[in-house]
Amino acid sequence: TQLLEQSPQFLSIQEGENLTVYCNSSSVFSSLQWYRQEPGEGPVLLVTVVTGGEVKKLKRLTFQFGDARKDSSLHITAAQPGDTGLYLCAGVSRGSNYKLTFGKGTLLTVNP
Amino acid sequence: EADIYQTPRYLVIGTGKKITLECSQTMGHDKMYWYQQDPGMELHLIHYSYGVNSTEKGDLSSESTVSRIRTEHFPLTLESARPSHTSQYLCASSVSSQGTQYFGPGTRLLVL
């Protein structure tokens, strides 16, 4: 069973601070997705990374896929209250026929 | 932007009632999924389909059933709802050759 461990589980910060959340596994993934979910809504895709060592930027969000494709990180610069939400990572492993393995998520609160 | 829809968004019903949660997507995706998620918790895959007339049970055992008669439609049915079925149900779809899944807004079910 492939497991994705996300840390921290909860994070509460002030507006303007920087933060990094992590997604780690002992398994190799062929691709990894990051989603943000707001209360009462479905997860919304932020990014997909597929190449080991890949770095993708989405405005103030920077995503990195580990060289060995076992881990990923999400860094947010100058967090804003609108960044509040549950951040989920999900990976596709070889042989899974594209089923996603989800982490438990990091619940981020950005206080004004 | 993903075109995947779920109805109803909210449903409060009594024990023993039969219910069907609707999910439709207009993207022509061949793969569709149902997840169950309790507030602030991880997503659990309960059903998936790789195409018309194909349905499989997911990692989490569920008393619900699904059908896939048309590509765009993937309804979930509970024959006799119980309070233990109270949860949020999320539908998703994906293209066959990619792992990225696109989610609907979810149905929040409360069984009294």
mmCIF file with all atom_site columns, C-alpha atoms in Angstrom:
data_model
loop_
_atom_site.group_PDB
_atom_site.id
_atom_site.type_symbol
_atom_site.label_atom_id
_atom_site.label_alt_id
_atom_site.label_comp_id
_atom_site.label_asym_id
_atom_site.label_entity_id
_atom_site.label_seq_id
_atom_site.pdbx_PDB_ins_code
_atom_site.Cartn_x
_atom_site.Cartn_y
_atom_site.Cartn_z
_atom_site.occupancy
_atom_site.B_iso_or_equiv
_atom_site.pdbx_formal_charge
_atom_site.auth_seq_id
_atom_site.auth_comp_id
_atom_site.auth_asym_id
_atom_site.auth_atom_id
_atom_site.pdbx_PDB_model_num
ATOM 1   C CA . THR A 1 1   ? 0.000   0.000  0.000   1.00 0.00 ? 1   THR A CA 1
ATOM 2   C CA . GLN A 1 2   ? 1.412   3.350  -1.021  1.00 0.00 ? 2   GLN A CA 1
ATOM 3   C CA . LEU A 1 3   ? 1.129   6.003  1.680   1.00 0.00 ? 3   LEU A CA 1
ATOM 4   C CA . LEU A 1 4   ? 1.545   9.737  1.396   1.00 0.00 ? 4   LEU A CA 1
ATOM 5   C CA . GLU A 1 5   ? 2.403   11.503 4.643   1.00 0.00 ? 5   GLU A CA 1
ATOM 6   C CA . GLN A 1 6   ? 1.667   15.219 4.776   1.00 0.00 ? 6   GLN A CA 1
ATOM 7   C CA . SER A 1 7   ? 3.124   17.586 7.328   1.00 0.00 ? 7   SER A CA 1
ATOM 8   C CA . PRO A 1 8   ? 2.297   19.582 9.220   1.00 0.00 ? 8   PRO A CA 1
ATOM 9   C CA . GLN A 1 9   ? -1.271  18.448 9.718   1.00 0.00 ? 9   GLN A CA 1
ATOM 10  C CA . PHE A 1 10  ? -2.346  21.921 10.919  1.00 0.00 ? 10  PHE A CA 1
ATOM 11  C CA . LEU A 1 11  ? -0.725  25.302 10.311  1.00 0.00 ? 11  LEU A CA 1
ATOM 12  C CA . SER A 1 12  ? -1.928  28.701 11.501  1.00 0.00 ? 12  SER A CA 1
ATOM 13  C CA . ILE A 1 13  ? 0.056   31.758 10.444  1.00 0.00 ? 13  ILE A CA 1
ATOM 14  C CA . GLN A 1 14  ? -0.275  35.514 10.055  1.00 0.00 ? 14  GLN A CA 1
ATOM 15  C CA . GLU A 1 15  ? -0.823  37.251 6.749   1.00 0.00 ? 15  GLU A CA 1
ATOM 16  C CA . GLY A 1 16  ? 2.478   37.997 5.022   1.00 0.00 ? 16  GLY A CA 1
ATOM 17  C CA . GLU A 1 17  ? 4.399   35.028 6.435   1.00 0.00 ? 17  GLU A CA 1
ATOM 18  C CA . ASN A 1 18  ? 5.999   32.332 4.303   1.00 0.00 ? 18  ASN A CA 1
ATOM 19  C CA . LEU A 1 19  ? 5.321   28.629 4.765   1.00 0.00 ? 19  LEU A CA 1
ATOM 20  C CA . THR A 1 20  ? 6.218   25.220 3.410   1.00 0.00 ? 20  THR A CA 1
ATOM 21  C CA . VAL A 1 21  ? 4.175   22.040 3.575   1.00 0.00 ? 21  VAL A CA 1
ATOM 22  C CA . TYR A 1 22  ? 5.503   18.608 2.784   1.00 0.00 ? 22  TYR A CA 1
ATOM 23  C CA . CYS A 1 23  ? 4.303   15.422 1.167   1.00 0.00 ? 23  CYS A CA 1
ATOM 24  C CA . ASN A 1 24  ? 6.485   12.341 1.695   1.00 0.00 ? 24  ASN A CA 1
ATOM 25  C CA . SER A 1 25  ? 6.374   8.690  0.744   1.00 0.00 ? 25  SER A CA 1
ATOM 26  C CA . SER A 1 26  ? 8.605   5.635  0.595   1.00 0.00 ? 26  SER A CA 1
ATOM 27  C CA . SER A 1 27  ? 7.078   4.829  -2.800  1.00 0.00 ? 27  SER A CA 1
ATOM 28  C CA . VAL A 1 28  ? 7.856   6.235  -6.223  1.00 0.00 ? 28  VAL A CA 1
ATOM 29  C CA . PHE A 1 29  ? 5.100   8.107  -8.025  1.00 0.00 ? 29  PHE A CA 1
ATOM 30  C CA . SER A 1 30  ? 4.880   8.697  -11.759 1.00 0.00 ? 30  SER A CA 1
ATOM 31  C CA . SER A 1 31  ? 3.083   11.973 -11.102 1.00 0.00 ? 31  SER A CA 1
ATOM 32  C CA . LEU A 1 32  ? 1.888   13.973 -8.164  1.00 0.00 ? 32  LEU A CA 1
ATOM 33  C CA . GLN A 1 33  ? -0.904  16.499 -7.848  1.00 0.00 ? 33  GLN A CA 1
ATOM 34  C CA . TRP A 1 34  ? -1.578  19.252 -5.335  1.00 0.00 ? 34  TRP A CA 1
ATOM 35  C CA . TYR A 1 35  ? -5.153  20.306 -4.603  1.00 0.00 ? 35  TYR A CA 1
ATOM 36  C CA . ARG A 1 36  ? -6.715  22.992 -2.405  1.00 0.00 ? 36  ARG A CA 1
ATOM 37  C CA . GLN A 1 37  ? -10.077 22.348 -0.834  1.00 0.00 ? 37  GLN A CA 1
ATOM 38  C CA . GLU A 1 38  ? -12.287 24.912 0.870   1.00 0.00 ? 38  GLU A CA 1
ATOM 39  C CA . PRO A 1 39  ? -14.945 23.881 3.416   1.00 0.00 ? 39  PRO A CA 1
ATOM 40  C CA . GLY A 1 40  ? -17.986 22.303 1.783   1.00 0.00 ? 40  GLY A CA 1
ATOM 41  C CA . GLU A 1 41  ? -16.397 22.236 -1.665  1.00 0.00 ? 41  GLU A CA 1
ATOM 42  C CA . GLY A 1 42  ? -14.534 19.711 -3.794  1.00 0.00 ? 42  GLY A CA 1
ATOM 43  C CA . PRO A 1 43  ? -10.738 19.801 -4.175  1.00 0.00 ? 43  PRO A CA 1
ATOM 44  C CA . VAL A 1 44  ? -9.484  22.150 -6.883  1.00 0.00 ? 44  VAL A CA 1
ATOM 45  C CA . LEU A 1 45  ? -6.361  21.165 -8.795  1.00 0.00 ? 45  LEU A CA 1
ATOM 46  C CA . LEU A 1 46  ? -3.396  23.499 -8.305  1.00 0.00 ? 46  LEU A CA 1
ATOM 47  C CA . VAL A 1 47  ? -0.622  21.715 -10.170 1.00 0.00 ? 47  VAL A CA 1
ATOM 48  C CA . THR A 1 48  ? 0.603   18.386 -11.528 1.00 0.00 ? 48  THR A CA 1
ATOM 49  C CA . VAL A 1 49  ? 4.308   17.504 -11.420 1.00 0.00 ? 49  VAL A CA 1
ATOM 50  C CA . VAL A 1 50  ? 5.704   14.582 -13.370 1.00 0.00 ? 50  VAL A CA 1
ATOM 51  C CA . THR A 1 51  ? 9.493   14.918 -13.624 1.00 0.00 ? 51  THR A CA 1
ATOM 52  C CA . GLY A 1 52  ? 11.929  14.284 -10.764 1.00 0.00 ? 52  GLY A CA 1
ATOM 53  C CA . GLY A 1 53  ? 13.414  17.600 -9.604  1.00 0.00 ? 53  GLY A CA 1
ATOM 54  C CA . GLU A 1 54  ? 10.695  19.593 -11.351 1.00 0.00 ? 54  GLU A CA 1
ATOM 55  C CA . VAL A 1 55  ? 9.820   23.012 -9.952  1.00 0.00 ? 55  VAL A CA 1
ATOM 56  C CA . LYS A 1 56  ? 6.592   24.774 -10.897 1.00 0.00 ? 56  LYS A CA 1
ATOM 57  C CA . LYS A 1 57  ? 5.502   28.250 -9.882  1.00 0.00 ? 57  LYS A CA 1
ATOM 58  C CA . LEU A 1 58  ? 1.943   29.492 -9.683  1.00 0.00 ? 58  LEU A CA 1
ATOM 59  C CA . LYS A 1 59  ? 2.057   33.146 -8.602  1.00 0.00 ? 59  LYS A CA 1
ATOM 60  C CA . ARG A 1 60  ? 3.095   32.988 -4.915  1.00 0.00 ? 60  ARG A CA 1
ATOM 61  C CA . LEU A 1 61  ? 3.029   29.173 -4.804  1.00 0.00 ? 61  LEU A CA 1
ATOM 62  C CA . THR A 1 62  ? 6.111   27.096 -5.635  1.00 0.00 ? 62  THR A CA 1
ATOM 63  C CA . PHE A 1 63  ? 5.847   23.334 -6.040  1.00 0.00 ? 63  PHE A CA 1
ATOM 64  C CA . GLN A 1 64  ? 8.784   20.959 -6.104  1.00 0.00 ? 64  GLN A CA 1
ATOM 65  C CA . PHE A 1 65  ? 8.907   17.258 -6.964  1.00 0.00 ? 65  PHE A CA 1
ATOM 66  C CA . GLY A 1 66  ? 11.780  15.356 -5.382  1.00 0.00 ? 66  GLY A CA 1
ATOM 67  C CA . ASP A 1 67  ? 14.555  13.962 -7.548  1.00 0.00 ? 67  ASP A CA 1
ATOM 68  C CA . ALA A 1 68  ? 13.521  10.406 -6.679  1.00 0.00 ? 68  ALA A CA 1
ATOM 69  C CA . ARG A 1 69  ? 9.818   11.198 -7.208  1.00 0.00 ? 69  ARG A CA 1
ATOM 70  C CA . LYS A 1 70  ? 8.974   10.102 -3.659  1.00 0.00 ? 70  LYS A CA 1
ATOM 71  C CA . ASP A 1 71  ? 8.279   13.484 -2.122  1.00 0.00 ? 71  ASP A CA 1
ATOM 72  C CA . SER A 1 72  ? 7.043   16.966 -2.880  1.00 0.00 ? 72  SER A CA 1
ATOM 73  C CA . SER A 1 73  ? 6.775   20.343 -1.229  1.00 0.00 ? 73  SER A CA 1
ATOM 74  C CA . LEU A 1 74  ? 4.579   23.393 -1.557  1.00 0.00 ? 74  LEU A CA 1
ATOM 75  C CA . HIS A 1 75  ? 5.983   26.777 -0.567  1.00 0.00 ? 75  HIS A CA 1
ATOM 76  C CA . ILE A 1 76  ? 3.749   29.832 -0.238  1.00 0.00 ? 76  ILE A CA 1
ATOM 77  C CA . THR A 1 77  ? 5.318   33.292 -0.162  1.00 0.00 ? 77  THR A CA 1
ATOM 78  C CA . ALA A 1 78  ? 3.587   36.155 1.645   1.00 0.00 ? 78  ALA A CA 1
ATOM 79  C CA . ALA A 1 79  ? 0.496   34.144 2.567   1.00 0.00 ? 79  ALA A CA 1
ATOM 80  C CA . GLN A 1 80  ? -2.896  35.817 2.326   1.00 0.00 ? 80  GLN A CA 1
ATOM 81  C CA . PRO A 1 81  ? -6.227  34.972 4.012   1.00 0.00 ? 81  PRO A CA 1
ATOM 82  C CA . GLY A 1 82  ? -7.457  33.702 0.637   1.00 0.00 ? 82  GLY A CA 1
ATOM 83  C CA . ASP A 1 83  ? -4.857  30.923 0.833   1.00 0.00 ? 83  ASP A CA 1
ATOM 84  C CA . THR A 1 84  ? -6.747  29.370 3.744   1.00 0.00 ? 84  THR A CA 1
ATOM 85  C CA . GLY A 1 85  ? -7.858  25.816 3.028   1.00 0.00 ? 85  GLY A CA 1
ATOM 86  C CA . LEU A 1 86  ? -6.992  22.136 3.106   1.00 0.00 ? 86  LEU A CA 1
ATOM 87  C CA . TYR A 1 87  ? -3.987  21.358 0.915   1.00 0.00 ? 87  TYR A CA 1
ATOM 88  C CA . LEU A 1 88  ? -3.975  17.794 -0.385  1.00 0.00 ? 88  LEU A CA 1
ATOM 89  C CA . CYS A 1 89  ? -1.257  15.978 -2.252  1.00 0.00 ? 89  CYS A CA 1
ATOM 90  C CA . ALA A 1 90  ? -2.100  12.931 -4.337  1.00 0.00 ? 90  ALA A CA 1
ATOM 91  C CA . GLY A 1 91  ? 0.139   10.584 -6.270  1.00 0.00 ? 91  GLY A CA 1
ATOM 92  C CA . VAL A 1 92  ? -0.194  8.173  -9.166  1.00 0.00 ? 92  VAL A CA 1
ATOM 93  C CA . SER A 1 93  ? 1.995   5.095  -8.871  1.00 0.00 ? 93  SER A CA 1
ATOM 94  C CA . ARG A 1 94  ? 2.998   2.732  -11.624 1.00 0.00 ? 94  ARG A CA 1
ATOM 95  C CA . GLY A 1 95  ? 0.597   -0.146 -11.958 1.00 0.00 ? 95  GLY A CA 1
ATOM 96  C CA . SER A 1 96  ? -2.236  1.636  -10.165 1.00 0.00 ? 96  SER A CA 1
ATOM 97  C CA . ASN A 1 97  ? -4.047  2.267  -13.452 1.00 0.00 ? 97  ASN A CA 1
ATOM 98  C CA . TYR A 1 98  ? -4.069  5.979  -12.623 1.00 0.00 ? 98  TYR A CA 1
ATOM 99  C CA . LYS A 1 99  ? -5.873  5.663  -9.289  1.00 0.00 ? 99  LYS A CA 1
ATOM 100 C CA . LEU A 1 100 ? -4.789  8.426  -6.940  1.00 0.00 ? 100 LEU A CA 1
ATOM 101 C CA . THR A 1 101 ? -3.357  7.903  -3.469  1.00 0.00 ? 101 THR A CA 1
ATOM 102 C CA . PHE A 1 102 ? -4.251  10.887 -1.287  1.00 0.00 ? 102 PHE A CA 1
ATOM 103 C CA . GLY A 1 103 ? -2.487  12.259 1.745   1.00 0.00 ? 103 GLY A CA 1
ATOM 104 C CA . LYS A 1 104 ? -4.527  13.391 4.753   1.00 0.00 ? 104 LYS A CA 1
ATOM 105 C CA . GLY A 1 105 ? -3.874  17.027 3.975   1.00 0.00 ? 105 GLY A CA 1
ATOM 106 C CA . THR A 1 106 ? -2.509  20.131 5.665   1.00 0.00 ? 106 THR A CA 1
ATOM 107 C CA . LEU A 1 107 ? -5.155  22.489 7.031   1.00 0.00 ? 107 LEU A CA 1
ATOM 108 C CA . LEU A 1 108 ? -3.803  26.024 6.582   1.00 0.00 ? 108 LEU A CA 1
ATOM 109 C CA . THR A 1 109 ? -5.293  29.063 8.272   1.00 0.00 ? 109 THR A CA 1
ATOM 110 C CA . VAL A 1 110 ? -3.967  32.497 7.355   1.00 0.00 ? 110 VAL A CA 1
ATOM 111 C CA . ASN A 1 111 ? -5.053  35.137 9.835   1.00 0.00 ? 111 ASN A CA 1
ATOM 112 C CA . PRO A 1 112 ? -5.448  38.777 8.709   1.00 0.00 ? 112 PRO A CA 1
ATOM 113 C CA . GLU B 2 1   ? -11.867 24.833 -15.551 1.00 0.00 ? 1   GLU B CA 1
ATOM 114 C CA . ALA B 2 2   ? -13.464 21.457 -14.886 1.00 0.00 ? 2   ALA B CA 1
ATOM 115 C CA . ASP B 2 3   ? -17.036 20.841 -16.029 1.00 0.00 ? 3   ASP B CA 1
ATOM 116 C CA . ILE B 2 4   ? -18.234 18.300 -13.525 1.00 0.00 ? 4   ILE B CA 1
ATOM 117 C CA . TYR B 2 5   ? -21.491 18.662 -11.676 1.00 0.00 ? 5   TYR B CA 1
ATOM 118 C CA . GLN B 2 6   ? -23.084 17.078 -8.648  1.00 0.00 ? 6   GLN B CA 1
ATOM 119 C CA . THR B 2 7   ? -26.652 17.253 -7.409  1.00 0.00 ? 7   THR B CA 1
ATOM 120 C CA . PRO B 2 8   ? -28.000 17.761 -4.904  1.00 0.00 ? 8   PRO B CA 1
ATOM 121 C CA . ARG B 2 9   ? -25.381 19.864 -3.102  1.00 0.00 ? 9   ARG B CA 1
ATOM 122 C CA . TYR B 2 10  ? -27.055 19.204 0.265   1.00 0.00 ? 10  TYR B CA 1
ATOM 123 C CA . LEU B 2 11  ? -29.449 16.453 1.302   1.00 0.00 ? 11  LEU B CA 1
ATOM 124 C CA . VAL B 2 12  ? -31.122 15.751 4.642   1.00 0.00 ? 12  VAL B CA 1
ATOM 125 C CA . ILE B 2 13  ? -33.160 12.557 4.761   1.00 0.00 ? 13  ILE B CA 1
ATOM 126 C CA . GLY B 2 14  ? -34.546 10.028 7.209   1.00 0.00 ? 14  GLY B CA 1
ATOM 127 C CA . THR B 2 15  ? -33.217 6.563  7.925   1.00 0.00 ? 15  THR B CA 1
ATOM 128 C CA . GLY B 2 16  ? -34.345 3.882  5.497   1.00 0.00 ? 16  GLY B CA 1
ATOM 129 C CA . LYS B 2 17  ? -34.870 6.162  2.499   1.00 0.00 ? 17  LYS B CA 1
ATOM 130 C CA . LYS B 2 18  ? -33.436 5.325  -0.914  1.00 0.00 ? 18  LYS B CA 1
ATOM 131 C CA . ILE B 2 19  ? -31.315 8.089  -2.426  1.00 0.00 ? 19  ILE B CA 1
ATOM 132 C CA . THR B 2 20  ? -29.376 8.685  -5.621  1.00 0.00 ? 20  THR B CA 1
ATOM 133 C CA . LEU B 2 21  ? -26.540 11.176 -5.842  1.00 0.00 ? 21  LEU B CA 1
ATOM 134 C CA . GLU B 2 22  ? -26.017 12.479 -9.363  1.00 0.00 ? 22  GLU B CA 1
ATOM 135 C CA . CYS B 2 23  ? -22.687 13.190 -11.055 1.00 0.00 ? 23  CYS B CA 1
ATOM 136 C CA . SER B 2 24  ? -22.204 14.384 -14.628 1.00 0.00 ? 24  SER B CA 1
ATOM 137 C CA . GLN B 2 25  ? -19.207 15.608 -16.592 1.00 0.00 ? 25  GLN B CA 1
ATOM 138 C CA . THR B 2 26  ? -19.079 17.219 -20.006 1.00 0.00 ? 26  THR B CA 1
ATOM 139 C CA . MET B 2 27  ? -15.371 16.731 -20.664 1.00 0.00 ? 27  MET B CA 1
ATOM 140 C CA . GLY B 2 28  ? -15.655 13.316 -22.299 1.00 0.00 ? 28  GLY B CA 1
ATOM 141 C CA . HIS B 2 29  ? -13.490 11.727 -19.608 1.00 0.00 ? 29  HIS B CA 1
ATOM 142 C CA . ASP B 2 30  ? -13.586 7.945  -19.605 1.00 0.00 ? 30  ASP B CA 1
ATOM 143 C CA . LYS B 2 31  ? -12.655 7.485  -15.935 1.00 0.00 ? 31  LYS B CA 1
ATOM 144 C CA . MET B 2 32  ? -14.918 8.520  -13.079 1.00 0.00 ? 32  MET B CA 1
ATOM 145 C CA . TYR B 2 33  ? -14.647 8.142  -9.308  1.00 0.00 ? 33  TYR B CA 1
ATOM 146 C CA . TRP B 2 34  ? -16.651 8.474  -6.100  1.00 0.00 ? 34  TRP B CA 1
ATOM 147 C CA . TYR B 2 35  ? -14.936 9.453  -2.853  1.00 0.00 ? 35  TYR B CA 1
ATOM 148 C CA . GLN B 2 36  ? -16.264 9.745  0.671   1.00 0.00 ? 36  GLN B CA 1
ATOM 149 C CA . GLN B 2 37  ? -14.822 12.423 2.947   1.00 0.00 ? 37  GLN B CA 1
ATOM 150 C CA . ASP B 2 38  ? -15.638 13.353 6.530   1.00 0.00 ? 38  ASP B CA 1
ATOM 151 C CA . PRO B 2 39  ? -15.027 17.033 7.492   1.00 0.00 ? 39  PRO B CA 1
ATOM 152 C CA . GLY B 2 40  ? -11.324 17.885 7.480   1.00 0.00 ? 40  GLY B CA 1
ATOM 153 C CA . MET B 2 41  ? -10.362 14.307 6.795   1.00 0.00 ? 41  MET B CA 1
ATOM 154 C CA . GLU B 2 42  ? -8.755  12.425 3.917   1.00 0.00 ? 42  GLU B CA 1
ATOM 155 C CA . LEU B 2 43  ? -10.584 11.226 0.824   1.00 0.00 ? 43  LEU B CA 1
ATOM 156 C CA . HIS B 2 44  ? -11.512 7.553  0.607   1.00 0.00 ? 44  HIS B CA 1
ATOM 157 C CA . LEU B 2 45  ? -12.193 5.978  -2.791  1.00 0.00 ? 45  LEU B CA 1
ATOM 158 C CA . ILE B 2 46  ? -15.462 4.005  -2.698  1.00 0.00 ? 46  ILE B CA 1
ATOM 159 C CA . HIS B 2 47  ? -16.191 3.357  -6.406  1.00 0.00 ? 47  HIS B CA 1
ATOM 160 C CA . TYR B 2 48  ? -14.589 3.920  -9.792  1.00 0.00 ? 48  TYR B CA 1
ATOM 161 C CA . SER B 2 49  ? -15.303 3.309  -13.435 1.00 0.00 ? 49  SER B CA 1
ATOM 162 C CA . TYR B 2 50  ? -12.975 3.065  -16.407 1.00 0.00 ? 50  TYR B CA 1
ATOM 163 C CA . GLY B 2 51  ? -15.727 3.420  -18.979 1.00 0.00 ? 51  GLY B CA 1
ATOM 164 C CA . VAL B 2 52  ? -19.284 2.551  -19.918 1.00 0.00 ? 52  VAL B CA 1
ATOM 165 C CA . ASN B 2 53  ? -20.527 -0.626 -18.213 1.00 0.00 ? 53  ASN B CA 1
ATOM 166 C CA . SER B 2 54  ? -17.373 -0.773 -16.077 1.00 0.00 ? 54  SER B CA 1
ATOM 167 C CA . THR B 2 55  ? -17.606 -0.315 -12.298 1.00 0.00 ? 55  THR B CA 1
ATOM 168 C CA . GLU B 2 56  ? -15.286 -1.380 -9.487  1.00 0.00 ? 56  GLU B CA 1
ATOM 169 C CA . LYS B 2 57  ? -15.301 -1.069 -5.716  1.00 0.00 ? 57  LYS B CA 1
ATOM 170 C CA . GLY B 2 58  ? -12.703 1.200  -4.196  1.00 0.00 ? 58  GLY B CA 1
ATOM 171 C CA . ASP B 2 59  ? -10.439 0.920  -1.186  1.00 0.00 ? 59  ASP B CA 1
ATOM 172 C CA . LEU B 2 60  ? -13.133 1.769  1.375   1.00 0.00 ? 60  LEU B CA 1
ATOM 173 C CA . SER B 2 61  ? -16.026 -0.637 1.696   1.00 0.00 ? 61  SER B CA 1
ATOM 174 C CA . SER B 2 62  ? -19.358 1.037  1.008   1.00 0.00 ? 62  SER B CA 1
ATOM 175 C CA . GLU B 2 63  ? -22.963 -0.106 0.985   1.00 0.00 ? 63  GLU B CA 1
ATOM 176 C CA . SER B 2 64  ? -23.652 2.155  -1.977  1.00 0.00 ? 64  SER B CA 1
ATOM 177 C CA . THR B 2 65  ? -23.831 1.040  -5.601  1.00 0.00 ? 65  THR B CA 1
ATOM 178 C CA . VAL B 2 66  ? -22.995 2.802  -8.857  1.00 0.00 ? 66  VAL B CA 1
ATOM 179 C CA . SER B 2 67  ? -23.798 2.485  -12.540 1.00 0.00 ? 67  SER B CA 1
ATOM 180 C CA . ARG B 2 68  ? -22.172 3.767  -15.740 1.00 0.00 ? 68  ARG B CA 1
ATOM 181 C CA . ILE B 2 69  ? -24.609 3.508  -18.617 1.00 0.00 ? 69  ILE B CA 1
ATOM 182 C CA . ARG B 2 70  ? -23.392 6.711  -20.307 1.00 0.00 ? 70  ARG B CA 1
ATOM 183 C CA . THR B 2 71  ? -19.891 8.145  -20.420 1.00 0.00 ? 71  THR B CA 1
ATOM 184 C CA . GLU B 2 72  ? -20.918 11.438 -18.874 1.00 0.00 ? 72  GLU B CA 1
ATOM 185 C CA . HIS B 2 73  ? -23.074 10.102 -16.044 1.00 0.00 ? 73  HIS B CA 1
ATOM 186 C CA . PHE B 2 74  ? -22.030 8.198  -12.892 1.00 0.00 ? 74  PHE B CA 1
ATOM 187 C CA . PRO B 2 75  ? -24.799 8.094  -10.273 1.00 0.00 ? 75  PRO B CA 1
ATOM 188 C CA . LEU B 2 76  ? -24.389 6.645  -6.772  1.00 0.00 ? 76  LEU B CA 1
ATOM 189 C CA . THR B 2 77  ? -27.310 4.961  -4.988  1.00 0.00 ? 77  THR B CA 1
ATOM 190 C CA . LEU B 2 78  ? -27.966 4.081  -1.377  1.00 0.00 ? 78  LEU B CA 1
ATOM 191 C CA . GLU B 2 79  ? -30.888 1.636  -1.125  1.00 0.00 ? 79  GLU B CA 1
ATOM 192 C CA . SER B 2 80  ? -31.521 2.284  2.561   1.00 0.00 ? 80  SER B CA 1
ATOM 193 C CA . ALA B 2 81  ? -29.755 5.244  4.115   1.00 0.00 ? 81  ALA B CA 1
ATOM 194 C CA . ARG B 2 82  ? -28.457 5.099  7.698   1.00 0.00 ? 82  ARG B CA 1
ATOM 195 C CA . PRO B 2 83  ? -26.914 7.719  9.991   1.00 0.00 ? 83  PRO B CA 1
ATOM 196 C CA . SER B 2 84  ? -23.511 6.085  9.421   1.00 0.00 ? 84  SER B CA 1
ATOM 197 C CA . HIS B 2 85  ? -23.791 7.194  5.764   1.00 0.00 ? 85  HIS B CA 1
ATOM 198 C CA . THR B 2 86  ? -23.649 10.852 6.811   1.00 0.00 ? 86  THR B CA 1
ATOM 199 C CA . SER B 2 87  ? -20.662 12.330 4.999   1.00 0.00 ? 87  SER B CA 1
ATOM 200 C CA . GLN B 2 88  ? -19.554 14.374 2.013   1.00 0.00 ? 88  GLN B CA 1
ATOM 201 C CA . TYR B 2 89  ? -19.535 12.503 -1.294  1.00 0.00 ? 89  TYR B CA 1
ATOM 202 C CA . LEU B 2 90  ? -17.196 13.761 -4.016  1.00 0.00 ? 90  LEU B CA 1
ATOM 203 C CA . CYS B 2 91  ? -17.280 12.764 -7.663  1.00 0.00 ? 91  CYS B CA 1
ATOM 204 C CA . ALA B 2 92  ? -14.261 13.108 -9.948  1.00 0.00 ? 92  ALA B CA 1
ATOM 205 C CA . SER B 2 93  ? -13.234 12.314 -13.491 1.00 0.00 ? 93  SER B CA 1
ATOM 206 C CA . SER B 2 94  ? -9.988  11.964 -15.412 1.00 0.00 ? 94  SER B CA 1
ATOM 207 C CA . VAL B 2 95  ? -8.575  11.347 -18.860 1.00 0.00 ? 95  VAL B CA 1
ATOM 208 C CA . SER B 2 96  ? -7.393  7.799  -19.421 1.00 0.00 ? 96  SER B CA 1
ATOM 209 C CA . SER B 2 97  ? -3.768  8.665  -20.035 1.00 0.00 ? 97  SER B CA 1
ATOM 210 C CA . GLN B 2 98  ? -3.305  11.047 -17.107 1.00 0.00 ? 98  GLN B CA 1
ATOM 211 C CA . GLY B 2 99  ? -3.535  10.820 -13.331 1.00 0.00 ? 99  GLY B CA 1
ATOM 212 C CA . THR B 2 100 ? -4.992  14.265 -12.753 1.00 0.00 ? 100 THR B CA 1
ATOM 213 C CA . GLN B 2 101 ? -8.543  14.089 -11.480 1.00 0.00 ? 101 GLN B CA 1
ATOM 214 C CA . TYR B 2 102 ? -11.093 16.889 -11.616 1.00 0.00 ? 102 TYR B CA 1
ATOM 215 C CA . PHE B 2 103 ? -13.607 17.109 -8.804  1.00 0.00 ? 103 PHE B CA 1
ATOM 216 C CA . GLY B 2 104 ? -17.197 18.189 -8.542  1.00 0.00 ? 104 GLY B CA 1
ATOM 217 C CA . PRO B 2 105 ? -18.377 20.428 -5.685  1.00 0.00 ? 105 PRO B CA 1
ATOM 218 C CA . GLY B 2 106 ? -19.620 17.476 -3.616  1.00 0.00 ? 106 GLY B CA 1
ATOM 219 C CA . THR B 2 107 ? -22.876 16.411 -1.995  1.00 0.00 ? 107 THR B CA 1
ATOM 220 C CA . ARG B 2 108 ? -23.171 16.802 1.758   1.00 0.00 ? 108 ARG B CA 1
ATOM 221 C CA . LEU B 2 109 ? -25.483 14.077 3.044   1.00 0.00 ? 109 LEU B CA 1
ATOM 222 C CA . LEU B 2 110 ? -27.080 14.043 6.491   1.00 0.00 ? 110 LEU B CA 1
ATOM 223 C CA . VAL B 2 111 ? -29.106 10.985 7.471   1.00 0.00 ? 111 VAL B CA 1
ATOM 224 C CA . LEU B 2 112 ? -31.261 11.460 10.552  1.00 0.00 ? 112 LEU B CA 1
#
